[in-house]
Short mmCIF file of C-alpha atoms and ligand atoms in Angstrom, two decimals:
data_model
loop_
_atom_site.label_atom_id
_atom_site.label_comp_id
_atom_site.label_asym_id
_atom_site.label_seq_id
_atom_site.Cartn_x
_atom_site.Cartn_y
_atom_site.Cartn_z
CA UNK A 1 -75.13 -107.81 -36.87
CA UNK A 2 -72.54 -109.02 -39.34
CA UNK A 3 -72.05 -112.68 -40.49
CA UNK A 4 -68.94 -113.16 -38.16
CA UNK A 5 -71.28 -112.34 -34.82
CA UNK A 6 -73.74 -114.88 -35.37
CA UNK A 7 -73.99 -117.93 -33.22
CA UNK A 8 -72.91 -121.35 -34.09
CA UNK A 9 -75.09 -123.91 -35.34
CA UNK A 10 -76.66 -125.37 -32.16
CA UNK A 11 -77.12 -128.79 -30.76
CA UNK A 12 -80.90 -128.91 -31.11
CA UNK A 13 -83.69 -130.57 -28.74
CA UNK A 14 -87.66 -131.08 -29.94
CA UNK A 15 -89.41 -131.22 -26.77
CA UNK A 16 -92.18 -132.70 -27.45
CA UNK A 17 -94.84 -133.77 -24.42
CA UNK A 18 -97.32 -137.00 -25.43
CA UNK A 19 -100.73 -137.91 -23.76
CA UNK A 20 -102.55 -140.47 -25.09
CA UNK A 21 -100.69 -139.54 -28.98
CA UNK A 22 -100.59 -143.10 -30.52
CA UNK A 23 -102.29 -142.18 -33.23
CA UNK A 24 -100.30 -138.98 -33.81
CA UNK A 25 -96.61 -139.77 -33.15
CA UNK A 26 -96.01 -141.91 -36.18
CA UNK A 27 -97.07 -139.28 -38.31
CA UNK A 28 -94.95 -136.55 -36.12
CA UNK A 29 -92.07 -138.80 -35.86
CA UNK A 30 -91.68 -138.64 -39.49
CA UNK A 31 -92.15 -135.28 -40.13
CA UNK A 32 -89.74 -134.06 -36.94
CA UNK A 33 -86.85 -136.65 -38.34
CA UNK A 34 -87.08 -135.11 -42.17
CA UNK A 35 -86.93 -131.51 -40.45
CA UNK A 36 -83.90 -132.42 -37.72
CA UNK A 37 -82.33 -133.48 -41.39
CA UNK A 38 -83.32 -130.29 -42.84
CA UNK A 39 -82.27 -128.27 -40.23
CA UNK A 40 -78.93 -129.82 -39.61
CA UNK A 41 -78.54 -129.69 -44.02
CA UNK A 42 -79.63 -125.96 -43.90
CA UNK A 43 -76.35 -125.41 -41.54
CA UNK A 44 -79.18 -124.16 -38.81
CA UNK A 45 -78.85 -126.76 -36.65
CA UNK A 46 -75.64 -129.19 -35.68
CA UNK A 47 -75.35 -132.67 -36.65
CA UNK A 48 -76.45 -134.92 -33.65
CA UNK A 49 -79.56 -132.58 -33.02
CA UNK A 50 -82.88 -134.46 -31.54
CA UNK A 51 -86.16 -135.04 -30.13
CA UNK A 52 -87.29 -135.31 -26.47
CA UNK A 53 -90.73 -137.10 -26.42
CA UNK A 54 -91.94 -137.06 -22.82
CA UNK A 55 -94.78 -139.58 -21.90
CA UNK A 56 -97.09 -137.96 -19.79
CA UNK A 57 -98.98 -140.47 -17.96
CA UNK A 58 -100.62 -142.18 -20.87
CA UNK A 59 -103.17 -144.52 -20.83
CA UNK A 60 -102.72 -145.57 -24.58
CA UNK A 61 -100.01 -147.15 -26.41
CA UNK A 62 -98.01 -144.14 -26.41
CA UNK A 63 -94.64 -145.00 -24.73
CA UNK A 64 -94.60 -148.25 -26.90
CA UNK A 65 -94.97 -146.27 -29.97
CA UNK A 66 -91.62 -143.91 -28.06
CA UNK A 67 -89.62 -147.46 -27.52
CA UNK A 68 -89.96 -148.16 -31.04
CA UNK A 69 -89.21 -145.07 -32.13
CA UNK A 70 -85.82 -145.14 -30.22
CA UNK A 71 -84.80 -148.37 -31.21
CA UNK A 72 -85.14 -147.10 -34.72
CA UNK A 73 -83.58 -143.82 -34.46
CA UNK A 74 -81.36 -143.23 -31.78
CA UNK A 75 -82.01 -139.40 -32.52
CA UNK A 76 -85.51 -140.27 -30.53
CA UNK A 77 -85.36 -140.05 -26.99
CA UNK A 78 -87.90 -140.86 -24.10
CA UNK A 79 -88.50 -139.97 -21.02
CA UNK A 80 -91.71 -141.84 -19.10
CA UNK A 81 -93.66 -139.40 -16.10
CA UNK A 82 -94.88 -141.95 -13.21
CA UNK A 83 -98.36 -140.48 -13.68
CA UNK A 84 -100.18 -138.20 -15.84
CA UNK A 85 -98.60 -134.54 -14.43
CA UNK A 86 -100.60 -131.77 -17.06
CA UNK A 87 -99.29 -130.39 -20.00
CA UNK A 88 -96.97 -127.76 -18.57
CA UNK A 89 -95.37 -130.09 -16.25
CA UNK A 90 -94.43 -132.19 -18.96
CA UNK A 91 -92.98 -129.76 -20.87
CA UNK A 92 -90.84 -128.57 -17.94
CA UNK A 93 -89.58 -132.48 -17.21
CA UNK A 94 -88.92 -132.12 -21.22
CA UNK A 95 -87.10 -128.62 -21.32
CA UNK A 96 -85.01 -129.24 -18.11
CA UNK A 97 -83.59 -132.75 -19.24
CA UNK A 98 -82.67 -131.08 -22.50
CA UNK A 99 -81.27 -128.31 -20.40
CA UNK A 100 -78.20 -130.46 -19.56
CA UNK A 101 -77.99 -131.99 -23.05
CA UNK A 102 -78.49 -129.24 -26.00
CA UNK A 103 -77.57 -125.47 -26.24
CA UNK A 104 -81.31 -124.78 -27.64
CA UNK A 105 -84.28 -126.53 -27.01
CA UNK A 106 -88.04 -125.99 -29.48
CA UNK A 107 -90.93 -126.84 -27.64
CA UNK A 108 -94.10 -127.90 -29.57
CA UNK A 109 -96.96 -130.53 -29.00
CA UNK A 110 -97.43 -133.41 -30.67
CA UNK A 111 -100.36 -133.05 -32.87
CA UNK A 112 -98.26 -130.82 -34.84
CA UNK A 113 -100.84 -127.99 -34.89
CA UNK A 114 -97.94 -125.52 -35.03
CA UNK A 115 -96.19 -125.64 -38.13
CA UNK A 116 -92.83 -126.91 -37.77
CA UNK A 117 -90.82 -124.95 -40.53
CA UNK A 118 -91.26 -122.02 -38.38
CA UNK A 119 -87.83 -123.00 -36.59
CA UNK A 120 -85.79 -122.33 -39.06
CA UNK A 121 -87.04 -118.64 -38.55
CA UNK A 122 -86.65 -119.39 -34.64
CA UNK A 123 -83.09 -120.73 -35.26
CA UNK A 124 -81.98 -117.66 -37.47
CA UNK A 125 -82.77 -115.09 -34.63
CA UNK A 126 -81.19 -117.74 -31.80
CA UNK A 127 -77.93 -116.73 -34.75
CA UNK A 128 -78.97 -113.55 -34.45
CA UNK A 129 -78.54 -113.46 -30.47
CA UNK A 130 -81.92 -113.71 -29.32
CA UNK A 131 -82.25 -116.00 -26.29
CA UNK A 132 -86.01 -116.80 -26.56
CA UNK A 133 -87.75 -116.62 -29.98
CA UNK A 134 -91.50 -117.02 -29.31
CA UNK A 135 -94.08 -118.78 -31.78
CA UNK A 136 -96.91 -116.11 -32.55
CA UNK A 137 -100.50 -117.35 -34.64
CA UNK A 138 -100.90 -115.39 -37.41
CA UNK A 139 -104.32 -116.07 -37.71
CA UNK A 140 -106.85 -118.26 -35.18
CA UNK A 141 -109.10 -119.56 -38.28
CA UNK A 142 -108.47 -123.53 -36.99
CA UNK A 143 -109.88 -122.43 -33.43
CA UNK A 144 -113.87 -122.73 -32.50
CA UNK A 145 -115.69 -119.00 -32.46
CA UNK A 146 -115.28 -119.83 -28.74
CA UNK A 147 -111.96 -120.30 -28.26
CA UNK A 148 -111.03 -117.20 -30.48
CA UNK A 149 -113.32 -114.49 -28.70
CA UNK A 150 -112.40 -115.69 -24.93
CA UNK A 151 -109.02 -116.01 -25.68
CA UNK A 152 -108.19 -112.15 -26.48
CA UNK A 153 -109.99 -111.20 -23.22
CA UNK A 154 -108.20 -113.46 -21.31
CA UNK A 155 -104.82 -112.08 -22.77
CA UNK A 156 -106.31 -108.36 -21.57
CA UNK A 157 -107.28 -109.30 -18.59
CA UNK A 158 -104.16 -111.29 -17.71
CA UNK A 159 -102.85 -107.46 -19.14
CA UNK A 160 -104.65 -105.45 -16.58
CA UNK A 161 -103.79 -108.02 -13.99
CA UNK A 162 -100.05 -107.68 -14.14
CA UNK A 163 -98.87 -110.36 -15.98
CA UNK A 164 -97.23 -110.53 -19.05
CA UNK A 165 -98.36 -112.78 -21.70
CA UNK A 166 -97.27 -112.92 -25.48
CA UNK A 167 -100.37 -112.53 -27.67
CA UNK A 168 -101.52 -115.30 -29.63
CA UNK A 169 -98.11 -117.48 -28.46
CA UNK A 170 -98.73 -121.30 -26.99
CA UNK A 171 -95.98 -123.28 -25.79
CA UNK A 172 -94.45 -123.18 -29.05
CA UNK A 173 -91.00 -121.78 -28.60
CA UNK A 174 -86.97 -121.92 -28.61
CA UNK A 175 -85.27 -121.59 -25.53
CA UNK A 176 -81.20 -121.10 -25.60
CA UNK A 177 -79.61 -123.16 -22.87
CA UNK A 178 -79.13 -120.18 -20.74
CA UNK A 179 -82.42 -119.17 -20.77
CA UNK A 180 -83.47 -122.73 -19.92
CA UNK A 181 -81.01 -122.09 -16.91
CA UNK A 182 -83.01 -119.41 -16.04
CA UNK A 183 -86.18 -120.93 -16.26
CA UNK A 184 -84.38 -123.47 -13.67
CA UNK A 185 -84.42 -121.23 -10.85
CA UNK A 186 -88.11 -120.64 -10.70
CA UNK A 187 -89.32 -123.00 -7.82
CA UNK A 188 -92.80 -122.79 -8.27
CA UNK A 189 -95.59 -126.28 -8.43
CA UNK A 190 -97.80 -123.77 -9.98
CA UNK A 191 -96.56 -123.88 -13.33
CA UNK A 192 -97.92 -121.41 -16.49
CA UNK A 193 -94.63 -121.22 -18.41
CA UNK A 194 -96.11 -119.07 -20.94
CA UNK A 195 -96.55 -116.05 -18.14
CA UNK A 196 -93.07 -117.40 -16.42
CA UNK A 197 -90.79 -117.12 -19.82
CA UNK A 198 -91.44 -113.61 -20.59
CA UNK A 199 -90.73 -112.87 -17.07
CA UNK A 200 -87.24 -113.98 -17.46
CA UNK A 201 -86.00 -111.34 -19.88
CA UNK A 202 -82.72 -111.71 -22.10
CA UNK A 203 -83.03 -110.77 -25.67
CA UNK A 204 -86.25 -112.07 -27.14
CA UNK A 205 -87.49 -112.18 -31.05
CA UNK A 206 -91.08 -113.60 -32.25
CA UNK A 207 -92.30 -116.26 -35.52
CA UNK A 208 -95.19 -115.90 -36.83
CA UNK A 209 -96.82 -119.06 -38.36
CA UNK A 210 -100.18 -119.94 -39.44
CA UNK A 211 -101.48 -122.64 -37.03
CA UNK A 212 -103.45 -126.18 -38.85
CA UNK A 213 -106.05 -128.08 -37.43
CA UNK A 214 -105.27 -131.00 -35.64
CA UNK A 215 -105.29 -134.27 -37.38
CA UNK A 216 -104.81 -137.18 -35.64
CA UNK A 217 -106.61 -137.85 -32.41
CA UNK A 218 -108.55 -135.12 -30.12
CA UNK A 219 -107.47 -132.50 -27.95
CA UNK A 220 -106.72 -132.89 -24.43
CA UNK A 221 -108.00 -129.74 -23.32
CA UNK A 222 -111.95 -129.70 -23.12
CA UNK A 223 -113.45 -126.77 -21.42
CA UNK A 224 -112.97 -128.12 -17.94
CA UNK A 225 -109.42 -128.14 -18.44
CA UNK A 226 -108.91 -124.91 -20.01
CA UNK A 227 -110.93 -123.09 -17.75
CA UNK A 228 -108.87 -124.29 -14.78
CA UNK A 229 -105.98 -123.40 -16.92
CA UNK A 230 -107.01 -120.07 -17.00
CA UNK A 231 -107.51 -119.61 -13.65
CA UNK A 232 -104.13 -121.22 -12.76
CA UNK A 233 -102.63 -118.61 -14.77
CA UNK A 234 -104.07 -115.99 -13.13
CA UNK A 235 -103.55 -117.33 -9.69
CA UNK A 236 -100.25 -118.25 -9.82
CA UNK A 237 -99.09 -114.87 -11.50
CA UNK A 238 -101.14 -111.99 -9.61
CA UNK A 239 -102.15 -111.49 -6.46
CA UNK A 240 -104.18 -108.08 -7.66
CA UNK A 241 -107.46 -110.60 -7.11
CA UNK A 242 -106.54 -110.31 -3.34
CA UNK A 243 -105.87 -106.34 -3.91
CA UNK A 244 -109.42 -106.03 -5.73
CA UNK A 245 -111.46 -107.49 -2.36
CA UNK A 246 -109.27 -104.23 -0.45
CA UNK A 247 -110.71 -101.90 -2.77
CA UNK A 248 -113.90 -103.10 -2.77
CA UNK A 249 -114.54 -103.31 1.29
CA UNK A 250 -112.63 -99.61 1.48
CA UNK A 251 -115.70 -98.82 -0.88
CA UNK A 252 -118.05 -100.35 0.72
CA UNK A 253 -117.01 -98.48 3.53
CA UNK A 254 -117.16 -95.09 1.99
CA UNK A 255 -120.10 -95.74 0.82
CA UNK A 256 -121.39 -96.45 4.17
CA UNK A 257 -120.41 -93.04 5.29
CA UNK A 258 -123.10 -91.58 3.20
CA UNK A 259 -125.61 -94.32 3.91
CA UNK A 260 -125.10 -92.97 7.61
CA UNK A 261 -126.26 -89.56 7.11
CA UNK A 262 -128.92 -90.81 4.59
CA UNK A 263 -130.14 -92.75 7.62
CA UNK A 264 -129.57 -89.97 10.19
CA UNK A 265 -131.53 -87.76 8.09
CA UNK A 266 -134.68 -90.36 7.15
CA UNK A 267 -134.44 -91.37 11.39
CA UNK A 268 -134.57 -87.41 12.56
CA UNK A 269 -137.44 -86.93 9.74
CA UNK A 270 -139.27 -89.68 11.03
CA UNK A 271 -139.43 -91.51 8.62
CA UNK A 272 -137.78 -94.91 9.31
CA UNK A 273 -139.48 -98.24 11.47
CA UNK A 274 -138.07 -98.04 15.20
CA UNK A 275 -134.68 -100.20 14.82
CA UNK A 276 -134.17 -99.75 11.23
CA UNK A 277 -131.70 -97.13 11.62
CA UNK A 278 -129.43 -99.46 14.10
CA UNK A 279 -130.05 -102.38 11.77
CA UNK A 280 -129.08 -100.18 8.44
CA UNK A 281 -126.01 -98.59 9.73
CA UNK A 282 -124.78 -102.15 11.16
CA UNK A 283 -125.24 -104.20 7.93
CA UNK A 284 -123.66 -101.67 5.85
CA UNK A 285 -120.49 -100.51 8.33
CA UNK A 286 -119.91 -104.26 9.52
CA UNK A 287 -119.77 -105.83 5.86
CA UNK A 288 -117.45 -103.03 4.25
CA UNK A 289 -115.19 -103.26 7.75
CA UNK A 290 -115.18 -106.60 7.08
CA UNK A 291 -114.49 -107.04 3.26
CA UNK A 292 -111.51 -104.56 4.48
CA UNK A 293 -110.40 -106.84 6.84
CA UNK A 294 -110.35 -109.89 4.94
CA UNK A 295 -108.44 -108.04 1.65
CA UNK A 296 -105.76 -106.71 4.13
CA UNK A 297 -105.33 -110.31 5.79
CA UNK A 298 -105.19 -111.31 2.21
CA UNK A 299 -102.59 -108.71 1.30
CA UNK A 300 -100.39 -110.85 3.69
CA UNK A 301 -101.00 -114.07 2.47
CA UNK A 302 -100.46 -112.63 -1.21
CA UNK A 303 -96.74 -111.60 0.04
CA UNK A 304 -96.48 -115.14 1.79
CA UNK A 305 -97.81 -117.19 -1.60
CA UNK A 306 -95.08 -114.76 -3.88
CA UNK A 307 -92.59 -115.70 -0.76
CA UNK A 308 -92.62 -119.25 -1.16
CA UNK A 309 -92.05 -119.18 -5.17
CA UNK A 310 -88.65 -118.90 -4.22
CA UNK A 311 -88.44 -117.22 -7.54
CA UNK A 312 -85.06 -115.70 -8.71
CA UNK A 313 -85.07 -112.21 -8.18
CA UNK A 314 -83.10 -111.34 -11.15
CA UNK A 315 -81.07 -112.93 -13.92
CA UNK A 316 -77.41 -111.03 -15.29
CA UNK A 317 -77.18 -110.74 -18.88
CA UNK A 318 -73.96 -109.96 -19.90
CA UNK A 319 -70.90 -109.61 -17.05
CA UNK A 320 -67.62 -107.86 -17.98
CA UNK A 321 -64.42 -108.70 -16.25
N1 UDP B 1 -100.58 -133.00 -23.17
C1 UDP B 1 -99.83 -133.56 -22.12
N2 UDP B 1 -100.46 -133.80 -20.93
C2 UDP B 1 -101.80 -133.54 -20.72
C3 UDP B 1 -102.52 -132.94 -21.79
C4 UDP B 1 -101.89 -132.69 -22.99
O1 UDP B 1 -98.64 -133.80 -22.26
O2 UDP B 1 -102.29 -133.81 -19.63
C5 UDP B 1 -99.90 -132.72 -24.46
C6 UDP B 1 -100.59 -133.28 -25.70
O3 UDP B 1 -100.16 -134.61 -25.95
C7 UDP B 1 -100.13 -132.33 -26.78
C8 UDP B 1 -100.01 -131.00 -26.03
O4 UDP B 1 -99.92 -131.33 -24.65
O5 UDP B 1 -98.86 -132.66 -27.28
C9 UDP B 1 -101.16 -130.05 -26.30
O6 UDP B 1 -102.38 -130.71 -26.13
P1 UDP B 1 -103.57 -130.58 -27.17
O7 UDP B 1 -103.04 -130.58 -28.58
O8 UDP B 1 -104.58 -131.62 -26.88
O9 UDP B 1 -104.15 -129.15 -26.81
P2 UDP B 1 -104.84 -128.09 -27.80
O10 UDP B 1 -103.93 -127.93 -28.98
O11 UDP B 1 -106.14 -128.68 -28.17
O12 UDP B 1 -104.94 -126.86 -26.97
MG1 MG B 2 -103.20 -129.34 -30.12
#
């Protein structure tokens, strides 16, 4: 692509979702107001580019430190959840207020784990065309042993499960406006952006970026929460769970099949304690009809729950007339 195809400078928006981040939004604040002025210097960004801190919920001093930030620097806005809504929620109140106000929007949290000079990278492909540029980890050295190993199974099994999730990428990511219009359009309360994004297509381009330890204050996801994060993922993307209990009553059944003539043949050898043949066959043929059953109800239900997403059933890229 030549010089004169590139994009524009865009009006930029840091969406930035806060819970319980007095300690660490000083120290952010700075940092995001000397890159806005880098960006915006660097002719990647346009003048009048700024931050979206969204409040979720806390319980700590947090939207105080956000008022005084905006009386400061007008470049600082706020917007205050009623309650404490999760971590994706938040970033969706974040993305789609910036939707109406910016033509790209960088999502990132506020501990500033992901290192922030990787937008200028993310703004030269959003030059470049791309409509989504996606934060990638170069490494996972700042993670526990934990955290590393079950988070590459995950990513396979979310694989083998249908859904398509960017290795190694958080929630750290530039959205153009008209992806963010896309984004719109998916109805669903279940919300795991980073499976919904790459499901929206449009021309797409990845960072890479070594990610730092955090340094103020702790993180809000202990196990509990990232284990139900996990399965919310999975839930809300794939109904192949449902699919598996099919499979595994039709097996059940053909296995029962050859338990019969096992049976048969131990009952006509003589082998078997009167009623153990009736009780055999029924355990076996009842529980496979019935995992069957259930799956097959299940396969309905799946095509109900995908039903109700509402989701948009496809998204036009480019339209000649
Ligand atoms: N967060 C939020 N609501 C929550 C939990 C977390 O808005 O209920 C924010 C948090 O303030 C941070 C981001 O989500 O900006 C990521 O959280 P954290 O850094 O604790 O997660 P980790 O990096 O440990 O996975
Ligand atoms: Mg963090």
């Amino acid at each position: 692509m030549t010089d004169q195809e590139k994009r524009p400078a865009p009006l930029l928006a840091l969406v930035v979702p806060c819970y319980n981040e007095e300690d660490a939004l000083p120290v952010t604040a700075a940092r995001l107001t000397e890159k806005l002025d880098g960006l915006t210097a660097a002719g990647l960004a346009a003048a009048g580019s700024f931050a979206i801190l969204v409040d979720d919920g806390s319980r700590d001093g947090t939207w105080a430190v956000i008022c005084a930030l905006h009386a400061q620097d007008a470049r600082f806005r706020g917007i205050k959840l009623s309650r404490n809504c999760g971590h994706q929620n938040a970033l969706l109140a974040g993305l789609m207020t910036a939707k109406d106000l910016c033509e790209a929007a960088i999502s990132l949290d506020a501990d500033l784990q992901d290192d922030v000079d990787a937008m200028d990278d993310m703004l030269r492909q959003y030059a470049d065309g791309c409509e989504i540029v996606y934060g990638v980890r170069s490494d996972r050295a700042s993670d526990t042993a934990f955290k590393r190993s079950t988070a590459h199974g995950y990513y396979r099994l979310m694989g083998a499960l249908g859904a398509d999730l960017v290795y190694d990428h958080a929630d750290y990511r530039l959205m153009s406006r008209r992806a963010l219009e896309a984004l719109a359009g998916y109805g669903e309360v279940n919300l795991f952006l980073r499976g919904i994004v790459p499901m929206l297509g449009f021309r797409t381009g990845e960072v890479r970026y070594a990610r730092a330890a955090r340094q103020q204050g702790e993180s809000k996801y202990p196990l509990r929460k990232m284990l139900a994060f996990a399965f919310e993922g999975i839930s809300s993307l794939s109904v192949k769970p449902i699919r598996l209990i099919t499979w595994l009553g039709f097996a059940i059944f053909l296995v029962t099949i050859g338990m019969l003539a096992y049976i048969l043949v131990r009952h006509f050898q003589g082998f078997t304690v009167d009623g153990w043949t009736f009780l055999a066959v029924s355990v076996w043929g009842l529980g496979g009809l019935q995992l069957l059953s259930i799956g097959i109800v299940g396969e309905y239900i799946g095509k109900i729950y995908l039903e109700t997403k509402q989701r948009p059933r496809y998204h036009i890229e480019t339209d000649l007339h």
